[in-house]
Short mmCIF file of C-alpha atoms in Angstrom, two decimals:
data_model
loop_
_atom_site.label_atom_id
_atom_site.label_comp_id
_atom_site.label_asym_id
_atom_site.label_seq_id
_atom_site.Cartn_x
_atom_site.Cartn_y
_atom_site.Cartn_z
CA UNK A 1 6.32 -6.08 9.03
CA UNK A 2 5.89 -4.36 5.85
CA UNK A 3 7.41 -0.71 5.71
CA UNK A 4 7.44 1.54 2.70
CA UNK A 5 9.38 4.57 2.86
CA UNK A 6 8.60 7.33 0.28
CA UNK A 7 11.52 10.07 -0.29
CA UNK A 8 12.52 12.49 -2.82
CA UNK A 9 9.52 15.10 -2.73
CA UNK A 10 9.61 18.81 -2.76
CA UNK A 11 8.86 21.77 -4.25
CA UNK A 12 9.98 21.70 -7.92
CA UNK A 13 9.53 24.70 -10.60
CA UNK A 14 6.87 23.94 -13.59
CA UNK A 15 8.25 22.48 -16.12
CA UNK A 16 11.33 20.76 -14.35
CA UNK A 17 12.08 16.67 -13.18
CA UNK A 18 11.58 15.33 -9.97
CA UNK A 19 12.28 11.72 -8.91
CA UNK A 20 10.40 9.90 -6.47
CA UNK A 21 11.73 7.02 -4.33
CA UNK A 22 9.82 4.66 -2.44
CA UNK A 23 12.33 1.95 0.10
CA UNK A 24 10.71 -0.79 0.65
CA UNK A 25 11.49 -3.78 3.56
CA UNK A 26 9.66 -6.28 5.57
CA UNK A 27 8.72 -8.48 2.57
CA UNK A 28 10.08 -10.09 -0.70
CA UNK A 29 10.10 -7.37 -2.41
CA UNK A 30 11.02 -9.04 -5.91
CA UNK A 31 7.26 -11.07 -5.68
CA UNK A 32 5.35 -7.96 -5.48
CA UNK A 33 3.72 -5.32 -8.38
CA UNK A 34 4.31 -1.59 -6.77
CA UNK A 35 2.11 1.28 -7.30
CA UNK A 36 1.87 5.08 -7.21
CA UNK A 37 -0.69 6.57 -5.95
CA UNK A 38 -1.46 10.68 -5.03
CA UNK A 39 -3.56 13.12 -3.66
CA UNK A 40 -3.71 16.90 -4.10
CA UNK A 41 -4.27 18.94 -1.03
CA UNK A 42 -7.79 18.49 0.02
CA UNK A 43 -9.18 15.94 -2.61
CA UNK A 44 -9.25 12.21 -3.27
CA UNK A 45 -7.42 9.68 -3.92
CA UNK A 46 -6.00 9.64 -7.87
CA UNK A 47 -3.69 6.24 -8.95
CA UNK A 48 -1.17 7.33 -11.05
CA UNK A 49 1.08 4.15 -12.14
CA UNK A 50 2.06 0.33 -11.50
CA UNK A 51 4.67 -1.21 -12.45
CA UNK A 52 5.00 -5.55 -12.63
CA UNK A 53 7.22 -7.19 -9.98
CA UNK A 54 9.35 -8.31 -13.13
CA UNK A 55 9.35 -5.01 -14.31
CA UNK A 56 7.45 -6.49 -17.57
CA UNK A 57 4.32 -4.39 -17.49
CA UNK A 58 3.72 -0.88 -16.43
CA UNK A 59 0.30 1.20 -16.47
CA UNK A 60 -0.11 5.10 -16.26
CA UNK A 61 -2.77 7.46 -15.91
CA UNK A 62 -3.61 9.49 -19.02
CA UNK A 63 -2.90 12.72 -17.32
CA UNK A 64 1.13 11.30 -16.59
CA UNK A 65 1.53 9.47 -19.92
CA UNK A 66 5.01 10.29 -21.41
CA UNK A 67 5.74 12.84 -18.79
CA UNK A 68 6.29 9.77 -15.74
CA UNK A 69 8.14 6.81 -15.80
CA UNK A 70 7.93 3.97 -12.96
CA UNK A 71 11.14 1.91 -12.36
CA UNK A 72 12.47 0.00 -9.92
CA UNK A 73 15.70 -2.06 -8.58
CA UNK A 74 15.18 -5.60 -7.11
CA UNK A 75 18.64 -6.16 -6.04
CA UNK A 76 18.14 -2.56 -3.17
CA UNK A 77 14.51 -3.06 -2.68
CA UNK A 78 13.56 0.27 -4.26
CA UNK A 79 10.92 1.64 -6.27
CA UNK A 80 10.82 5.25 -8.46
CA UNK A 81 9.20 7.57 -9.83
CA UNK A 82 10.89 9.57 -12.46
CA UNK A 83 8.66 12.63 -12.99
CA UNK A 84 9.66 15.11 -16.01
CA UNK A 85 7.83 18.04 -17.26
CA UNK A 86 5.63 19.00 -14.21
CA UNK A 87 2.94 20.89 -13.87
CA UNK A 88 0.90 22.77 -11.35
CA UNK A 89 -1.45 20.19 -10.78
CA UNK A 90 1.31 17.57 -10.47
CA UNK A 91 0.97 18.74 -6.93
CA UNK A 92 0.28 16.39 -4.91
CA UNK A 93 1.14 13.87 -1.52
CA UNK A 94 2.22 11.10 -3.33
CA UNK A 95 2.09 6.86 -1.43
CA UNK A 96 3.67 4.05 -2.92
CA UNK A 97 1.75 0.74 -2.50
CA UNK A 98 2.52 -2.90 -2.49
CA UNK A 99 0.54 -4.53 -5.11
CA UNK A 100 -1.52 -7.75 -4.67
CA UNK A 101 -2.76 -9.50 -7.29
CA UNK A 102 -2.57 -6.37 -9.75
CA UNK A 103 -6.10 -5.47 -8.42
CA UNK A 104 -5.43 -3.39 -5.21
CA UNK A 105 -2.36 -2.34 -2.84
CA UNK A 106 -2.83 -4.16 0.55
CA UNK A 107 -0.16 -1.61 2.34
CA UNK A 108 0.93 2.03 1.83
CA UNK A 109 3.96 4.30 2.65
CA UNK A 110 3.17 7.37 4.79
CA UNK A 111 3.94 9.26 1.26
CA UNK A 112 5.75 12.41 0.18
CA UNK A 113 4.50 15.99 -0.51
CA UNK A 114 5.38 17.19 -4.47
CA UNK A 115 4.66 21.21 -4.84
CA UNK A 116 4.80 22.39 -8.30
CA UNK A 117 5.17 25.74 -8.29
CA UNK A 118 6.76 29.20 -9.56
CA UNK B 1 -12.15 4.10 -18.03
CA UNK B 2 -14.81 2.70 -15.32
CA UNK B 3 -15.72 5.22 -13.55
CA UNK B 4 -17.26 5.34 -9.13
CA UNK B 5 -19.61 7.35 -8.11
CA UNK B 6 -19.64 7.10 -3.76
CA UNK B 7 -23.18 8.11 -1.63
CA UNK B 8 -23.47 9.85 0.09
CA UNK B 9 -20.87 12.36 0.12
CA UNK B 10 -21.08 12.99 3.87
CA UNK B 11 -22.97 10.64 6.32
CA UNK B 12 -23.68 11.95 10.28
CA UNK B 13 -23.89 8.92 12.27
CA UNK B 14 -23.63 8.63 16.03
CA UNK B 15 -20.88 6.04 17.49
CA UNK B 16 -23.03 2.74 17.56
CA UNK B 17 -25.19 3.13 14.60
CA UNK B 18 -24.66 1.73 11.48
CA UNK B 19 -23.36 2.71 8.51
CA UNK B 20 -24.38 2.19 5.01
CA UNK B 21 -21.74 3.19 2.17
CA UNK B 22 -22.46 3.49 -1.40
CA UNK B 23 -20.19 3.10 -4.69
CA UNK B 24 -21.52 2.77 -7.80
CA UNK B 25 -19.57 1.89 -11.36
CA UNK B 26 -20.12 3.25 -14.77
CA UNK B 27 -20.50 0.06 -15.88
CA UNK B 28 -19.93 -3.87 -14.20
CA UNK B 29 -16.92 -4.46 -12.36
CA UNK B 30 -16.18 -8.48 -12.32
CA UNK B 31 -14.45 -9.06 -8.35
CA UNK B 32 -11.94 -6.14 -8.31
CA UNK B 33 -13.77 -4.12 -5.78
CA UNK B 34 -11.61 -2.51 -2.97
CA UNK B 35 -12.49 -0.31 -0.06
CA UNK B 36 -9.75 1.83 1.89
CA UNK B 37 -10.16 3.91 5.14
CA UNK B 38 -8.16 6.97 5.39
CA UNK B 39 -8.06 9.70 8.60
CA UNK B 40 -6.72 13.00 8.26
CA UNK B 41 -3.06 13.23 7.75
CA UNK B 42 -2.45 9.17 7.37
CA UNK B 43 -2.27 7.05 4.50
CA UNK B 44 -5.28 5.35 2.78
CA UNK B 45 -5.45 1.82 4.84
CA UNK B 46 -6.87 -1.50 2.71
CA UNK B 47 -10.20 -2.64 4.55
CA UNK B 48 -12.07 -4.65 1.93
CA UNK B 49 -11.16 -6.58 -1.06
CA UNK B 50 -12.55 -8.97 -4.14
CA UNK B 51 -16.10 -6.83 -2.69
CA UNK B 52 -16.45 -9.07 0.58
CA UNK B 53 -12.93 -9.67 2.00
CA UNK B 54 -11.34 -8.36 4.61
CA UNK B 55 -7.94 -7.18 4.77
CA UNK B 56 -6.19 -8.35 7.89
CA UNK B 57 -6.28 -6.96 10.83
CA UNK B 58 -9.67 -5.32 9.76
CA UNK B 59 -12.63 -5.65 12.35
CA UNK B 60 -15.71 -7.89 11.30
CA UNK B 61 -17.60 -4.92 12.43
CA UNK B 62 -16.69 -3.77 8.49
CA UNK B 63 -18.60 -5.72 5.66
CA UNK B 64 -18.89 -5.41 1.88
CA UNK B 65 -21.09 -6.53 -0.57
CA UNK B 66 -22.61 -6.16 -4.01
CA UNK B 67 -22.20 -7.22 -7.55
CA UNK B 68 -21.72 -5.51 -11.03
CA UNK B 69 -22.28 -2.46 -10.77
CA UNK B 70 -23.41 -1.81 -6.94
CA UNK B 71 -21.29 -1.91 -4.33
CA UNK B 72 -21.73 -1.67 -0.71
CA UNK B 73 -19.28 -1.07 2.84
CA UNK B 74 -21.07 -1.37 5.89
CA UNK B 75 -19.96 -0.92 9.09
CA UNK B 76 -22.50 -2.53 11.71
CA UNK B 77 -21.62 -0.25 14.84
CA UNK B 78 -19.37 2.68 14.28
CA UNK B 79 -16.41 3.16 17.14
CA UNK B 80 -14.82 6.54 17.58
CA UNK B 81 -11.84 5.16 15.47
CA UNK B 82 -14.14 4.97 12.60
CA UNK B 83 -14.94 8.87 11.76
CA UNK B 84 -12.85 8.83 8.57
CA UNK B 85 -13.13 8.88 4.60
CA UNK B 86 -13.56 5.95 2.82
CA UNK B 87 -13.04 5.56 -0.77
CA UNK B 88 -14.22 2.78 -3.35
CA UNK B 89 -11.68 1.65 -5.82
CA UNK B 90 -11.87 -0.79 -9.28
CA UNK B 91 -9.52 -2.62 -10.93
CA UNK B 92 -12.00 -4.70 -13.39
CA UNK B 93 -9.58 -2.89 -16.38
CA UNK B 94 -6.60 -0.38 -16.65
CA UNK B 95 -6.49 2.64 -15.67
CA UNK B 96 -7.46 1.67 -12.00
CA UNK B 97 -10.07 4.19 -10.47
CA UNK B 98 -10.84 5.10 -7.25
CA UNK B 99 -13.86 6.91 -5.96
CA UNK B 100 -14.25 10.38 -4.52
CA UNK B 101 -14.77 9.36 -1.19
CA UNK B 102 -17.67 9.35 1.60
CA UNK B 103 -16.69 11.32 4.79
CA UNK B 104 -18.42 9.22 8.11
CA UNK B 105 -17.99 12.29 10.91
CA UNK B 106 -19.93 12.38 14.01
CA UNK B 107 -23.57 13.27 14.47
#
Protein backbone atom coordinates (compact mmCIF):
# COMPACT_ATOMS: atom_id res chain seq x y z
CA UNK A 1 0.00 0.00 0.00
CA UNK A 2 1.32 3.29 -0.87
CA UNK A 3 2.13 5.62 2.21
CA UNK A 4 3.65 9.06 2.03
CA UNK A 5 4.69 10.63 5.09
CA UNK A 6 5.25 14.44 5.05
CA UNK A 7 7.55 15.91 8.04
CA UNK A 8 9.53 18.89 8.73
CA UNK A 9 6.75 21.74 8.91
CA UNK A 10 6.35 24.50 11.34
CA UNK A 11 6.26 27.83 12.05
CA UNK A 12 9.33 29.57 10.56
CA UNK A 13 10.18 33.52 10.78
CA UNK A 14 9.94 35.53 7.25
CA UNK A 15 12.73 35.48 5.62
CA UNK A 16 14.35 32.18 7.09
CA UNK A 17 14.79 28.21 5.48
CA UNK A 18 12.66 25.49 6.12
CA UNK A 19 13.06 21.95 4.73
CA UNK A 20 10.35 19.75 3.92
CA UNK A 21 10.52 15.93 3.94
CA UNK A 22 8.18 13.65 2.45
CA UNK A 23 9.02 9.35 3.41
CA UNK A 24 7.77 7.48 1.08
CA UNK A 25 7.05 3.30 1.16
CA UNK A 26 4.73 0.83 -0.30
CA UNK A 27 6.05 1.23 -3.88
CA UNK A 28 9.29 1.50 -6.02
CA UNK A 29 9.96 4.53 -5.20
CA UNK A 30 13.00 5.03 -7.73
CA UNK A 31 10.14 4.56 -10.89
CA UNK A 32 8.10 7.37 -9.76
CA UNK A 33 8.18 11.55 -10.50
CA UNK A 34 7.20 13.22 -6.88
CA UNK A 35 5.40 16.36 -6.46
CA UNK A 36 4.65 19.24 -4.07
CA UNK A 37 1.68 20.42 -3.74
CA UNK A 38 -0.02 23.20 -0.97
CA UNK A 39 -2.82 24.90 0.29
CA UNK A 40 -3.17 28.03 2.42
CA UNK A 41 -5.70 27.94 5.14
CA UNK A 42 -9.07 28.09 3.60
CA UNK A 43 -8.27 28.15 -0.24
CA UNK A 44 -7.44 25.77 -3.07
CA UNK A 45 -5.27 23.68 -4.10
CA UNK A 46 -1.79 25.51 -5.58
CA UNK A 47 1.13 22.87 -7.18
CA UNK A 48 4.23 24.12 -6.32
CA UNK A 49 7.08 21.67 -7.81
CA UNK A 50 7.98 18.12 -9.43
CA UNK A 51 10.82 16.70 -9.59
CA UNK A 52 11.75 13.46 -12.33
CA UNK A 53 12.16 9.99 -10.77
CA UNK A 54 15.87 10.31 -12.13
CA UNK A 55 16.14 13.48 -10.65
CA UNK A 56 16.76 14.86 -14.40
CA UNK A 57 13.95 17.37 -14.63
CA UNK A 58 12.38 19.57 -12.08
CA UNK A 59 9.42 22.22 -12.53
CA UNK A 60 8.46 25.16 -10.10
CA UNK A 61 5.83 27.55 -9.76
CA UNK A 62 6.75 31.15 -10.60
CA UNK A 63 5.88 32.35 -7.19
CA UNK A 64 8.83 29.60 -5.61
CA UNK A 65 11.36 30.05 -8.43
CA UNK A 66 14.90 30.44 -6.90
CA UNK A 67 13.59 30.59 -3.42
CA UNK A 68 12.62 26.35 -3.44
CA UNK A 69 14.51 23.58 -4.43
CA UNK A 70 13.03 19.86 -4.80
CA UNK A 71 15.49 16.96 -4.14
CA UNK A 72 15.34 13.69 -3.33
CA UNK A 73 17.38 10.35 -2.24
CA UNK A 74 16.56 7.01 -3.99
CA UNK A 75 18.74 4.87 -1.96
CA UNK A 76 16.16 6.06 1.70
CA UNK A 77 13.06 6.53 -0.24
CA UNK A 78 12.81 10.25 0.54
CA UNK A 79 11.73 13.28 -1.06
CA UNK A 80 12.48 17.29 0.02
CA UNK A 81 11.71 20.34 -0.07
CA UNK A 82 14.35 22.84 0.65
CA UNK A 83 12.49 26.13 1.18
CA UNK A 84 14.75 29.44 1.64
CA UNK A 85 13.66 32.95 1.90
CA UNK A 86 9.98 32.58 3.05
CA UNK A 87 7.39 34.63 3.07
CA UNK A 88 4.03 35.21 4.62
CA UNK A 89 2.16 33.68 2.03
CA UNK A 90 4.51 30.68 1.94
CA UNK A 91 1.99 29.59 4.48
CA UNK A 92 0.55 26.87 3.71
CA UNK A 93 -0.46 22.73 4.40
CA UNK A 94 1.84 21.37 2.17
CA UNK A 95 1.16 17.14 0.40
CA UNK A 96 3.67 15.40 -1.42
CA UNK A 97 2.33 13.28 -4.34
CA UNK A 98 3.42 10.31 -6.29
CA UNK A 99 3.61 11.23 -9.84
CA UNK A 100 2.14 9.20 -12.76
CA UNK A 101 2.94 9.81 -15.99
CA UNK A 102 4.15 13.53 -15.22
CA UNK A 103 0.43 14.53 -15.75
CA UNK A 104 -1.22 14.02 -12.27
CA UNK A 105 -0.32 12.45 -8.67
CA UNK A 106 -2.48 9.26 -8.23
CA UNK A 107 -1.75 9.29 -4.19
CA UNK A 108 -1.06 11.97 -1.53
CA UNK A 109 0.56 12.25 1.97
CA UNK A 110 -1.74 13.54 4.74
CA UNK A 111 0.71 16.77 4.41
CA UNK A 112 2.38 19.20 6.80
CA UNK A 113 1.33 22.68 8.10
CA UNK A 114 4.23 25.61 7.14
CA UNK A 115 3.35 29.07 9.17
CA UNK A 116 5.36 31.93 8.10
CA UNK A 117 5.21 34.31 10.46
CA UNK A 118 6.77 37.15 12.84
CA UNK B 1 0.09 29.21 -18.01
CA UNK B 2 -3.45 27.41 -18.81
CA UNK B 3 -5.55 28.55 -16.66
CA UNK B 4 -9.41 26.55 -14.94
CA UNK B 5 -12.15 28.19 -14.31
CA UNK B 6 -14.72 25.48 -12.07
CA UNK B 7 -18.93 26.10 -12.09
CA UNK B 8 -20.41 26.49 -10.16
CA UNK B 9 -18.70 27.54 -7.15
CA UNK B 10 -21.18 25.89 -4.78
CA UNK B 11 -23.82 23.30 -5.94
CA UNK B 12 -26.91 22.19 -3.27
CA UNK B 13 -27.86 18.82 -4.24
CA UNK B 14 -29.85 16.33 -2.21
CA UNK B 15 -28.20 12.68 -1.64
CA UNK B 16 -29.52 10.83 -4.87
CA UNK B 17 -29.52 13.53 -7.38
CA UNK B 18 -27.06 14.14 -9.75
CA UNK B 19 -24.39 16.19 -10.07
CA UNK B 20 -23.05 18.16 -12.88
CA UNK B 21 -19.40 19.74 -12.42
CA UNK B 22 -17.89 22.29 -14.58
CA UNK B 23 -14.08 23.20 -15.47
CA UNK B 24 -13.25 25.18 -18.10
CA UNK B 25 -9.47 25.98 -19.62
CA UNK B 26 -8.06 29.17 -20.92
CA UNK B 27 -7.28 27.54 -23.80
CA UNK B 28 -7.31 23.44 -25.12
CA UNK B 29 -5.94 20.98 -22.91
CA UNK B 30 -4.85 17.71 -25.12
CA UNK B 31 -5.76 14.42 -22.40
CA UNK B 32 -4.18 15.80 -19.16
CA UNK B 33 -7.40 16.41 -17.41
CA UNK B 34 -7.57 15.30 -13.69
CA UNK B 35 -10.28 15.53 -11.10
CA UNK B 36 -9.54 15.14 -7.20
CA UNK B 37 -12.08 14.92 -4.27
CA UNK B 38 -11.04 16.45 -1.10
CA UNK B 39 -13.22 16.59 2.50
CA UNK B 40 -12.39 18.84 5.15
CA UNK B 41 -9.22 18.16 6.93
CA UNK B 42 -7.97 15.15 4.40
CA UNK B 43 -5.85 15.18 1.53
CA UNK B 44 -6.99 15.85 -2.09
CA UNK B 45 -7.89 12.06 -3.34
CA UNK B 46 -7.31 11.26 -7.41
CA UNK B 47 -10.90 10.38 -8.87
CA UNK B 48 -10.56 10.98 -12.60
CA UNK B 49 -7.81 11.00 -15.04
CA UNK B 50 -6.76 11.44 -19.01
CA UNK B 51 -10.72 13.30 -18.68
CA UNK B 52 -12.65 9.83 -18.50
CA UNK B 53 -10.63 7.44 -16.27
CA UNK B 54 -11.09 6.40 -13.14
CA UNK B 55 -8.64 6.13 -10.51
CA UNK B 56 -8.96 2.89 -8.64
CA UNK B 57 -10.96 2.24 -6.15
CA UNK B 58 -13.22 5.16 -7.45
CA UNK B 59 -17.07 4.33 -7.77
CA UNK B 60 -18.59 4.22 -11.42
CA UNK B 61 -21.16 6.38 -9.85
CA UNK B 62 -18.24 9.26 -10.81
CA UNK B 63 -17.81 10.05 -14.64
CA UNK B 64 -15.84 12.58 -16.68
CA UNK B 65 -15.98 13.86 -19.91
CA UNK B 66 -15.19 16.62 -22.37
CA UNK B 67 -12.62 17.76 -24.81
CA UNK B 68 -10.40 20.92 -25.37
CA UNK B 69 -11.39 23.23 -23.53
CA UNK B 70 -14.66 21.83 -21.58
CA UNK B 71 -14.51 19.57 -19.09
CA UNK B 72 -17.05 17.78 -17.17
CA UNK B 73 -17.29 15.39 -13.53
CA UNK B 74 -20.48 13.95 -12.97
CA UNK B 75 -21.56 12.07 -10.33
CA UNK B 76 -24.92 10.13 -11.26
CA UNK B 77 -26.39 9.74 -7.58
CA UNK B 78 -24.66 11.55 -4.82
CA UNK B 79 -24.07 9.32 -1.38
CA UNK B 80 -23.51 11.09 1.89
CA UNK B 81 -19.72 10.36 1.38
CA UNK B 82 -19.81 12.61 -1.53
CA UNK B 83 -20.45 16.27 0.12
CA UNK B 84 -16.89 17.46 -0.59
CA UNK B 85 -14.76 19.89 -2.89
CA UNK B 86 -13.66 18.87 -6.00
CA UNK B 87 -11.06 20.51 -7.98
CA UNK B 88 -10.10 20.30 -11.82
CA UNK B 89 -6.47 20.10 -12.59
CA UNK B 90 -4.25 20.36 -16.19
CA UNK B 91 -1.16 19.21 -17.07
CA UNK B 92 -1.39 19.86 -21.07
CA UNK B 93 2.06 22.20 -20.29
CA UNK B 94 4.26 23.31 -17.26
CA UNK B 95 3.38 24.96 -14.70
CA UNK B 96 0.55 22.40 -13.80
CA UNK B 97 -2.76 24.22 -12.68
CA UNK B 98 -5.40 23.26 -10.71
CA UNK B 99 -8.80 24.81 -10.40
CA UNK B 100 -10.43 26.69 -7.56
CA UNK B 101 -12.68 24.14 -6.64
CA UNK B 102 -16.64 23.42 -6.62
CA UNK B 103 -18.02 22.73 -3.06
CA UNK B 104 -21.09 19.75 -3.49
CA UNK B 105 -22.81 20.29 0.27
CA UNK B 106 -26.21 19.16 1.04
CA UNK B 107 -29.49 20.70 -0.02
Amino acid sequence: QVQLVESGGGVVQPGRSLRLSCAASGFTFRNHGMHWVRQAPGKGLEWVAVLWYDGSQQYYVESVKGRFTVSRDNSRNMFYLQMNSLRDDDTAVYYCGRDQRSTHCDSWGQGTLVIVSS
Amino acid sequence: EIVLTQSPATLSVSPGERATLSCRASQSVSSYLAWYQQKPGQAPRLLIYDISKRATGIPARFSGSGSGTDFTLTISSLEPEDFAVYYCQQRDNWPLTFGPGTKVDIK
